[in-house]
Amino acid sequence: MRKILVTAALPYANGELHIGHLKSTYIPADIYARYHRLKGNYVVFVCGSDQHGTPIEIAAREAGVKVEDYVDYWMKNHAEDFKRMNIEFDIFYKTHSLENIEMTKFFLKKLKENGFLYKKKVLQLYCKHDGMYLADRYVKGECPYCGEQDQYGDHCEACGATYEAWQLKNPKCILCGNKPEIKEEEHYLFKLSAFSEKLKNWIHNNPKFQKSVVKYVYNWLDSLRDWDITRENYWGIEMPFEDVKGKYVYVWFDAPIGYISATIKWAKENNRNWEEFWKNRDAEVIHFIGKDIVYHHYLFWPAMLIGVNDNFNLPSAMPTRGFLLLEGRKFSKSRKWYISIKRATEIFDPDYIRFYLTLITPYSLEDTDFKLEDFKNMVNSGLSDTIGNLIHRTLTFITKYFNSRIPQPGEYDSLDKKMITKLRQTPTIVGKFIEEFRLKTGLEEILGLARETNKYFNTKEPWKYVKKEREKAATTLFITANIVASLSVLLSPYTPKIAERIKKVLNLEKTLQWDESGTFILPPGHAIGKIEIIAPKITDEQIQKLREKLGIRQ
Ligand SMILES: [Zn+2]
Ligand SMILES: [Zn+2]
């Protein structure tokens, strides 16, 4: 039995989740976790709300609510979205928690003890009027490189340059509009540059990392800069050191520690030991992420884990995927060009979204395009026509000619044997793809099985034989019904609710393991259930509804 900790990137508690997040991170992670549970492996799937940092603080201030209430609101909102999509975490926790504060302080102390934190004098902007230091997002001015006006204190949106806030020309406090003064402050920096060789070896020796990701991580490795992890007047975790009393740690330091603290919370609630996953070498830690956070997960995070030198496991894989476009354009919240999870699930079966997003998402950094017509066509042809039709014709036939009971098969001919071999082999093939994170290919394989079974049914023409050579028809239906039963297992990581509906029409009550899907699940004589439509087609009206919400004119 494998021990696997699956994590999905922590959603930032500042705004609605959309289907792009599902595509890159949450659906792949959920499929992977569900599959391994079915394989009988020991899986814990953790996630949590990422709750610190300046953007949250500013947004809460603008909304006129306490920051604690603000992050609580978004945490609940995100948890509801995950529920809508049947993303089944073992725990959805938060970074503003006692467990995370404690673990973050532990990391800071250990890193300092081990010589990986050092102090440096840095220049900071201070607003006398508001009596506070200005974080990057609290100050605007002219870009020191191109002169573009109205730029934040960390980088210029016009020329892309990054710089320190004090370098801005004519800086202004965004709260009061006054000109801040430059003050010298002592900060702790994390010595990321010291990990260059170690990270290189670690990445080089891990065949599970995607080649395309590794390629650009290598580019960064030769010029790693130490990382200023200290912030003044900040919504975050306080530094545990006397000499920087009242200062805070940067959100990207405590966010990944959230993976550990969520595991700790889960372990407490379930009477388990979190170290089984984080410190036992038999365990695997797998982070599912989007391509925008590669830097943090391939460099900062493992360097932190190595630096504390406390026997932590390093991630064994970090499946990374690209962004989702909508009809060829980037998602944009300000232009309302995005599909929120809430909106999507108000119109469509969540499994349809899981199905389509999986089929258009390769295991790569490539961006993929959500097209409304394409969505309708792929769901209707794959789920309704191919899978739905196979189920419907099989069960209708059994109901009509075999008194709703699985018939006793006769002798197998070569075509029957071919289908039985296919039934036996598909779970292994699909399983291998899922284990390699090639989820799209796995789903295509399942669709292939359904397609071939439909063809087999057509070739066998049981409707012709059922009267004169009943045994022949019985054999065909025994095999197709068992393939349908197998689909109820194979589909369950991908489309869990559809899988449940298949089990229901088959009157299958027991819990099935993945490997059972390669066997005859339904014995002769088994009584099937009442026939229902498993996957009704997406209608033009539904698509039109979404179009209207997005403001697309026909
Ligand atoms: Zn510029
Ligand atoms: Zn001010």
XYZ file of C-alpha atoms and ligand atoms in Angstrom:
556
model
C 0.000 0.000 0.000
C 1.345 3.392 -0.968
C 1.114 6.357 1.381
C 0.305 9.477 -0.588
C -0.287 13.031 0.530
C -2.002 14.910 -2.273
C -2.204 18.685 -2.049
C -3.883 21.262 -4.254
C -2.592 24.851 -4.403
C -4.166 26.945 -1.655
C -6.741 29.357 -3.094
C -6.125 32.974 -2.085
C -8.934 34.233 0.158
C -9.689 37.226 -1.990
C -12.292 36.620 -4.668
C -14.335 34.068 -6.516
C -12.887 30.850 -7.912
C -13.442 30.146 -11.584
C -13.256 27.122 -13.839
C -9.681 27.994 -14.820
C -8.609 27.093 -11.278
C -10.459 23.803 -11.630
C -8.710 22.970 -14.852
C -5.130 23.549 -13.787
C -5.281 22.282 -10.237
C -8.370 21.056 -8.447
C -9.885 18.616 -10.935
C -6.535 16.910 -11.680
C -5.744 16.622 -7.961
C -9.195 15.250 -7.170
C -9.048 12.649 -9.959
C -5.642 11.543 -8.758
C -6.711 11.285 -5.108
C -9.931 9.439 -5.934
C -8.061 6.959 -8.101
C -5.557 6.129 -5.382
C -8.316 5.693 -2.810
C -9.937 3.169 -5.172
C -6.586 1.417 -5.504
C -6.670 0.901 -1.761
C -3.747 3.238 -1.114
C -3.522 5.379 1.985
C -4.344 8.823 0.630
C -4.813 12.120 2.378
C -5.930 14.993 0.192
C -5.363 18.393 1.795
C -5.966 21.976 0.846
C -6.655 25.219 2.651
C -7.378 28.880 2.395
C -4.359 31.153 1.817
C -5.242 34.057 4.086
C -2.388 36.532 4.539
C -0.867 39.413 2.619
C -1.467 42.951 1.491
C -4.071 42.355 -1.262
C -6.370 40.797 1.340
C -5.744 43.594 3.791
C -6.522 46.263 1.211
C -9.634 44.463 -0.025
C -10.964 44.028 3.512
C -10.356 47.701 4.210
C -12.175 48.681 1.023
C -15.067 46.395 1.935
C -15.143 47.957 5.389
C -14.877 44.638 7.237
C -12.396 43.118 9.648
C -9.675 41.131 7.902
C -10.555 38.028 9.931
C -14.156 38.226 8.766
C -13.077 38.884 5.221
C -10.902 35.761 4.966
C -13.549 33.690 6.736
C -16.068 34.741 4.151
C -13.871 33.676 1.236
C -12.844 30.468 2.912
C -16.496 29.461 3.199
C -17.209 30.628 -0.322
C -14.369 28.505 -1.721
C -15.357 25.473 0.339
C -18.855 25.717 -1.161
C -17.421 25.894 -4.659
C -15.354 22.766 -4.083
C -18.431 20.996 -2.801
C -20.386 22.023 -5.883
C -17.708 20.403 -8.027
C -17.376 17.302 -5.820
C -13.740 18.074 -5.102
C -13.353 15.870 -2.057
C -10.599 17.067 0.268
C -9.951 15.202 3.476
C -9.464 18.638 4.941
C -9.818 22.216 3.744
C -8.017 24.262 6.369
C -6.440 27.728 6.535
C -3.120 29.504 6.911
C -4.435 31.919 9.545
C -4.566 29.121 12.110
C -2.737 28.245 15.291
C -1.167 25.210 13.631
C 0.196 27.279 10.778
C 1.434 30.106 12.970
C 3.261 27.644 15.181
C 4.803 25.717 12.281
C 5.849 28.922 10.508
C 7.637 30.128 13.631
C 9.315 26.748 13.923
C 10.572 27.058 10.336
C 11.875 30.571 10.950
C 13.716 29.602 14.120
C 15.261 26.510 12.567
C 16.368 28.340 9.445
C 17.992 31.000 11.587
C 19.678 28.393 13.770
C 21.011 26.676 10.660
C 22.415 29.899 9.261
C 19.952 30.394 6.423
C 18.429 33.619 7.691
C 20.521 36.736 7.918
C 19.863 40.361 8.700
C 20.283 43.165 6.265
C 19.496 46.867 6.274
C 16.920 47.652 3.622
C 15.260 50.869 2.570
C 11.541 51.146 3.215
C 8.931 53.778 2.526
C 7.226 55.225 5.570
C 4.127 57.419 5.597
C 4.299 59.900 8.439
C 0.680 60.890 8.012
C -0.650 57.330 8.455
C 2.144 56.353 10.807
C 2.982 53.201 8.874
C 5.434 51.540 6.549
C 4.075 51.129 3.071
C 4.022 47.652 1.582
C 4.568 47.428 -2.192
C 0.874 47.649 -2.871
C 0.378 50.696 -0.667
C 2.529 52.970 -2.739
C 2.356 54.231 -6.293
C 4.663 56.378 -8.336
C 6.614 56.631 -11.579
C 8.579 53.629 -12.811
C 12.307 54.277 -12.198
C 13.096 52.674 -15.563
C 10.532 53.870 -18.105
C 8.828 56.696 -16.221
C 5.329 55.239 -16.564
C 3.038 56.844 -13.999
C 0.800 55.224 -11.434
C 2.868 52.058 -10.833
C 2.968 49.966 -7.657
C 6.073 49.579 -5.528
C 7.205 46.179 -6.818
C 7.001 46.149 -10.588
C 6.011 48.220 -13.587
C 3.071 47.028 -15.630
C 4.228 49.016 -18.640
C 7.826 47.823 -19.026
C 7.802 44.784 -16.724
C 10.762 45.960 -14.647
C 10.967 44.902 -11.014
C 12.408 47.224 -8.405
C 12.268 48.227 -4.747
C 9.487 50.554 -3.639
C 11.928 53.282 -2.560
C 13.219 53.495 -6.142
C 9.880 54.854 -7.430
C 9.998 58.471 -8.565
C 7.486 60.796 -6.924
C 6.032 58.066 -4.699
C 2.641 58.609 -3.082
C 0.953 56.761 -0.246
C -2.223 55.248 -1.708
C -4.089 55.818 1.531
C -3.542 59.541 2.017
C -1.761 60.672 -1.143
C 1.181 62.150 0.748
C 4.779 61.604 -0.176
C 6.348 58.918 2.036
C 9.859 59.201 3.401
C 12.629 56.643 3.015
C 13.669 54.851 6.188
C 16.257 52.238 6.826
C 14.982 49.026 8.418
C 16.495 45.736 9.456
C 15.052 42.738 7.637
C 15.637 39.021 7.714
C 16.481 37.530 4.355
C 16.322 33.864 3.433
C 19.555 32.651 1.867
C 17.986 31.049 -1.184
C 21.244 31.391 -3.112
C 22.857 28.819 -0.800
C 20.565 26.092 -2.166
C 21.403 26.364 -5.823
C 23.437 23.137 -6.067
C 21.169 21.119 -3.797
C 18.085 22.142 -5.737
C 19.802 21.384 -9.016
C 20.670 17.850 -7.918
C 17.274 17.231 -6.465
C 15.456 18.386 -9.591
C 17.895 16.607 -11.867
C 17.447 13.295 -10.061
C 13.676 13.290 -10.043
C 12.272 11.660 -13.176
C 8.723 12.530 -12.126
C 9.188 16.241 -12.766
C 7.887 17.511 -16.095
C 10.685 18.212 -18.535
C 9.165 21.475 -19.724
C 8.950 22.795 -16.160
C 12.443 21.652 -15.264
C 13.773 23.456 -18.311
C 12.776 26.849 -17.102
C 13.452 26.164 -13.454
C 17.057 25.505 -14.522
C 17.217 28.993 -15.991
C 16.464 30.485 -12.595
C 18.823 28.228 -10.666
C 22.015 29.957 -11.710
C 20.926 33.346 -10.513
C 18.979 32.721 -7.326
C 18.549 35.861 -5.290
C 18.160 35.856 -1.537
C 14.654 36.487 -0.495
C 13.449 39.302 1.754
C 10.833 37.610 3.916
C 10.245 40.476 6.358
C 7.368 42.939 6.241
C 6.364 45.896 8.383
C 2.744 46.544 9.378
C 1.464 43.583 7.531
C -1.459 41.180 7.734
C 0.522 38.044 8.462
C 2.415 35.993 11.000
C 4.632 37.831 13.432
C 8.383 37.222 13.332
C 9.436 35.213 16.397
C 12.664 37.206 16.915
C 13.232 39.923 19.527
C 15.459 41.992 17.242
C 12.682 42.501 14.695
C 9.828 42.681 17.151
C 6.561 43.789 15.585
C 7.589 42.731 12.086
C 5.904 40.056 10.014
C 6.739 37.296 7.604
C 5.906 37.528 3.913
C 2.807 35.539 2.876
C 4.704 33.312 0.440
C 6.731 32.003 3.338
C 3.805 30.792 5.419
C 1.514 29.731 2.545
C 3.239 26.446 1.579
C 3.683 25.616 5.261
C -0.112 25.544 5.106
C 0.193 22.116 3.448
C 1.850 20.816 6.597
C -0.449 22.564 9.051
C -3.522 21.275 7.201
C -2.100 17.762 7.541
C -1.513 18.385 11.256
C -5.103 19.509 11.720
C -6.377 16.494 9.792
C -4.210 14.158 11.877
C -5.518 15.656 15.125
C -9.103 15.205 14.027
C -8.534 11.642 12.881
C -6.174 10.374 15.535
C -3.307 10.025 13.132
C 0.278 11.135 13.056
C 1.038 13.849 10.495
C 4.681 12.840 10.390
C 3.654 9.602 8.672
C 3.338 11.721 5.548
C 5.893 14.441 6.078
C 8.761 12.582 7.701
C 8.386 8.962 6.700
C 10.449 8.176 3.609
C 7.850 5.675 2.381
C 5.338 8.449 1.906
C 4.958 10.550 -1.222
C 4.072 14.240 -1.153
C 2.464 15.404 -4.366
C 1.638 19.064 -5.008
C -0.799 19.904 -7.795
C -0.205 23.463 -8.994
C -0.828 25.925 -11.803
C 2.082 27.237 -13.828
C 1.984 30.676 -12.179
C 3.426 29.301 -8.930
C 6.242 27.124 -10.259
C 8.931 29.420 -8.830
C 7.564 29.142 -5.309
C 7.091 25.389 -5.402
C 10.245 24.308 -7.198
C 12.611 26.720 -5.466
C 11.449 28.499 -2.299
C 9.520 25.633 -0.831
C 12.037 22.787 -1.218
C 14.823 25.147 -0.106
C 12.836 25.882 3.056
C 12.267 22.165 3.654
C 15.951 21.364 3.156
C 17.046 24.359 5.207
C 15.120 23.498 8.380
C 16.988 20.182 8.338
C 14.318 18.413 10.325
C 13.803 15.288 8.255
C 10.982 16.659 6.101
C 10.109 14.859 2.885
C 10.591 16.838 -0.280
C 7.785 16.769 -2.835
C 8.041 13.711 -5.064
C 6.021 15.234 -7.892
C 4.497 18.613 -8.700
C 2.111 18.169 -11.621
C 1.814 21.579 -13.242
C -0.692 22.735 -15.809
C -1.327 25.854 -17.865
C -4.137 28.381 -17.848
C -7.602 28.204 -19.294
C -8.728 30.643 -21.953
C -12.347 31.398 -22.701
C -13.199 31.514 -26.408
C -9.587 32.370 -27.154
C -9.315 35.198 -24.629
C -7.707 35.378 -21.203
C -9.999 35.238 -18.192
C -10.507 38.685 -16.721
C -12.477 39.413 -13.598
C -12.529 43.149 -14.163
C -14.011 42.681 -17.640
C -16.312 39.958 -16.324
C -14.843 37.572 -18.873
C -14.741 34.422 -16.780
C -16.992 31.588 -15.665
C -17.236 31.254 -11.920
C -17.763 27.812 -10.441
C -21.045 28.938 -8.981
C -22.373 30.146 -12.297
C -21.143 27.078 -14.183
C -22.784 24.647 -11.777
C -26.043 26.583 -11.790
C -26.387 25.729 -15.467
C -24.475 22.464 -15.937
C -23.937 19.134 -14.231
C -20.547 19.488 -12.481
C -19.458 16.167 -13.967
C -19.858 17.642 -17.457
C -17.404 20.367 -16.531
C -14.999 17.822 -15.040
C -15.310 15.677 -18.164
C -14.739 18.461 -20.669
C -11.947 20.209 -18.788
C -10.111 16.909 -18.415
C -10.429 16.097 -22.098
C -9.036 19.444 -23.227
C -6.216 19.598 -20.685
C -2.942 17.910 -21.561
C -0.314 17.227 -18.915
C 1.693 20.292 -19.829
C 2.088 24.021 -19.350
C 0.101 24.689 -22.484
C -2.927 26.958 -22.129
C -6.178 25.477 -23.365
C -9.320 27.053 -24.639
C -12.832 26.633 -23.253
C -15.188 26.919 -26.209
C -18.895 26.804 -25.555
C -19.843 24.864 -28.696
C -16.937 22.507 -28.196
C -18.045 21.880 -24.616
C -21.543 20.968 -25.777
C -20.325 18.726 -28.599
C -17.725 16.835 -26.593
C -20.058 16.167 -23.679
C -22.943 15.157 -25.925
C -20.870 12.856 -28.065
C -18.731 11.349 -25.292
C -21.026 11.167 -22.296
C -24.489 11.034 -23.864
C -23.973 9.279 -27.188
C -21.105 6.939 -26.442
C -21.372 6.074 -22.751
C -25.037 6.921 -22.158
C -26.157 5.039 -25.238
C -24.152 1.930 -24.367
C -25.712 1.829 -20.925
C -29.183 2.504 -22.177
C -29.251 -0.090 -24.943
C -27.689 -2.744 -22.707
C -30.113 -2.258 -19.857
C -33.167 -1.895 -22.092
C -32.297 -5.159 -23.759
C -31.812 -7.004 -20.493
C -35.052 -5.602 -19.124
C -37.010 -6.567 -22.190
C -35.598 -9.987 -23.017
C -34.005 -11.293 -19.853
C -36.492 -10.212 -17.240
C -34.093 -7.549 -15.855
C -31.533 -10.173 -14.876
C -27.958 -10.604 -16.057
C -28.086 -13.608 -18.414
C -25.920 -16.706 -18.171
C -23.283 -16.525 -20.937
C -22.752 -19.370 -23.386
C -19.543 -20.259 -25.155
C -17.266 -17.350 -26.100
C -16.255 -16.839 -29.713
C -13.134 -14.930 -30.726
C -14.858 -11.546 -30.724
C -16.273 -12.167 -27.240
C -12.817 -13.123 -26.060
C -11.377 -9.959 -27.546
C -13.867 -7.840 -25.603
C -13.172 -9.749 -22.400
C -9.458 -9.124 -22.827
C -10.203 -5.439 -23.330
C -12.313 -5.428 -20.159
C -9.481 -7.080 -18.217
C -6.750 -4.777 -19.502
C -8.374 -1.350 -19.470
C -8.116 -0.704 -15.702
C -4.372 -1.341 -15.765
C -3.865 0.884 -18.790
C -6.006 3.724 -17.426
C -4.413 3.350 -13.995
C -0.955 3.692 -15.453
C -1.930 6.914 -17.222
C -3.423 8.358 -14.049
C -0.319 7.450 -12.067
C 1.732 9.305 -14.663
C -0.648 12.274 -14.282
C -1.803 11.813 -17.886
C -5.429 12.168 -16.906
C -6.706 13.195 -20.322
C -5.216 10.098 -21.951
C -6.726 7.914 -19.234
C -10.184 9.306 -19.901
C -9.750 8.855 -23.650
C -8.915 5.219 -22.992
C -12.182 4.789 -21.069
C -14.108 6.412 -23.904
C -12.343 4.043 -26.274
C -13.596 1.065 -24.285
C -17.179 2.361 -24.461
C -16.892 3.042 -28.178
C -15.536 -0.411 -28.888
C -18.260 -2.019 -26.815
C -20.913 -0.186 -28.833
C -19.302 -1.517 -31.986
C -19.230 -5.015 -30.525
C -22.921 -4.747 -29.690
C -23.693 -3.676 -33.270
C -21.648 -6.481 -34.777
C -23.199 -9.095 -32.514
C -26.772 -8.003 -33.341
C -28.297 -9.577 -30.224
C -31.762 -8.387 -31.310
C -31.531 -10.866 -34.208
C -30.443 -13.808 -32.124
C -32.480 -13.379 -29.004
C -35.359 -15.395 -30.432
C -33.661 -18.155 -32.423
C -30.275 -18.561 -30.676
C -30.889 -17.061 -27.296
C -27.580 -18.183 -25.826
C -25.631 -16.053 -28.302
C -27.539 -12.931 -27.308
C -27.114 -13.858 -23.655
C -23.331 -13.987 -24.049
C -23.237 -10.577 -25.709
C -25.364 -9.001 -22.993
C -23.428 -10.646 -20.188
C -20.261 -9.070 -21.563
C -21.669 -5.619 -22.335
C -23.408 -5.404 -18.953
C -20.161 -6.232 -17.224
C -18.324 -3.599 -19.204
C -20.969 -1.095 -18.113
C -20.321 -2.164 -14.518
C -16.620 -1.704 -15.112
C -17.278 1.826 -16.407
C -18.942 2.688 -13.107
C -15.565 2.163 -11.449
C -13.312 3.556 -14.182
C -15.313 6.766 -14.457
C -15.613 7.416 -10.763
C -12.370 9.409 -10.346
C -13.344 11.542 -13.341
C -17.113 11.906 -13.078
C -18.066 10.622 -9.623
C -21.772 11.428 -9.765
C -22.263 9.835 -13.166
C -20.433 6.776 -11.875
C -22.870 6.617 -8.960
C -25.818 6.857 -11.330
C -24.452 3.939 -13.351
C -24.136 1.882 -10.190
C -27.687 2.744 -9.298
C -29.210 1.591 -12.584
C -27.182 -1.601 -12.281
C -28.445 -2.057 -8.736
C -24.840 -2.309 -7.541
C -24.626 -1.481 -3.893
C -21.253 -2.691 -2.747
C -18.170 -0.509 -2.803
C -15.887 -1.534 -5.621
C -12.115 -1.230 -5.783
C -10.300 -0.133 -8.903
C -8.892 -3.562 -9.709
C -12.340 -5.146 -9.607
C -13.231 -3.198 -12.728
C -11.161 -5.712 -14.689
C -13.406 -8.580 -13.617
C -17.000 -9.706 -14.162
C -18.641 -7.618 -11.481
C -22.172 -8.754 -12.325
C -22.853 -12.472 -11.904
C -25.558 -14.198 -13.969
C -28.915 -13.790 -12.268
C -28.097 -10.359 -10.771
C -31.197 -8.149 -10.937
C -30.548 -4.721 -12.443
C -32.304 -1.535 -11.342
C -34.735 0.822 -12.970
C -33.520 2.372 -16.213
C -32.711 6.064 -16.133
C -30.966 8.446 -18.480
C -27.409 8.665 -17.160
C -26.176 11.719 -19.042
C -28.794 13.896 -20.741
C -27.485 16.082 -23.526
C -26.456 19.691 -23.075
C -29.089 21.791 -24.809
C -28.693 24.895 -26.932
C -30.764 26.730 -24.323
C -28.193 25.962 -21.633
C -25.376 27.210 -23.831
C -27.398 30.300 -24.669
C -27.889 30.996 -20.978
C -24.144 30.997 -20.436
C -23.606 33.163 -23.494
C -26.001 35.747 -22.125
C -24.280 35.788 -18.756
C -20.983 36.387 -20.495
C -22.490 39.057 -22.700
C -21.763 37.211 -25.951
C -24.109 38.124 -28.789
C -24.920 35.459 -31.315
Zn 8.440 50.869 -16.388
Zn -0.337 57.878 3.987
